[in-house]
Amino acid sequence: EGARAKALAEAEGTKAAALAEATGIGEKLKAEAAGLTEKAAAMAALDEASRGHEEYRLRLQAEKEIRLAGLETQRKVAEAQATVLATGLENADIDIVGGESVFFDRLVSAVSFGKGVDGFVANSRTAQTLAKPWLDGSGSFTDDLSRVLGSVGTADIQNLTVSALLMKLMNGGGAEASQFRQLLEKAGELGLADTPVASLNGAARN
């Protein structure tokens, strides 16, 4: 009987020890599993951040290349325009009045105005019809203007500029008002707007 009790006691002790060991192993495995899960999550987050960073870098690179291409195109256009301008001014006899910066601003304005006039004439049948003799060389703007002003003889009128006189004639109304307006516009294009009327009449008589 005593031997049996001893054997049972040993069995219970062995069982308890095995259970304790199993419990310890289970807790250890659970801890390791939790650690692996956290590590995997951290690695996934790191991969996502790396992927986002790479996408951002590629996007910046693409935008940079696009902007550089645009700047290069603008540079080539500006270079071509400068070459054309330099060729046109190479043999021109120009007196610079008001400083180089003022001259350049006026030159740019004149070029812009010229392009606007060219575009207007090219796309307007009315303008082409009205200005055709002056554009193709079959008519002389100065001669036409001199004929219109030929009847003007008073000293006060003769001392007026072309633009001032044409404005007076336009404001007077009448059937010829539109012709005076055309002459005024053409005078501005040819740089005759500030020319004294007397000089035109003198040229016409000569």
JSON list of C-alpha atoms in Angstrom, two decimals, residues 20 62 98 125 152:
[
{"chain": "A", "resi": 20, "resn": "ALA", "atom": "CA", "xyz": [4.37, 23.58, -15.63]},
{"chain": "A", "resi": 62, "resn": "ALA", "atom": "CA", "xyz": [9.22, 64.11, -63.75]},
{"chain": "A", "resi": 98, "resn": "GLY", "atom": "CA", "xyz": [16.27, 108.66, -73.19]},
{"chain": "A", "resi": 125, "resn": "ARG", "atom": "CA", "xyz": [-10.93, 92.22, -95.53]},
{"chain": "A", "resi": 152, "resn": "VAL", "atom": "CA", "xyz": [-5.49, 124.40, -96.13]}
]
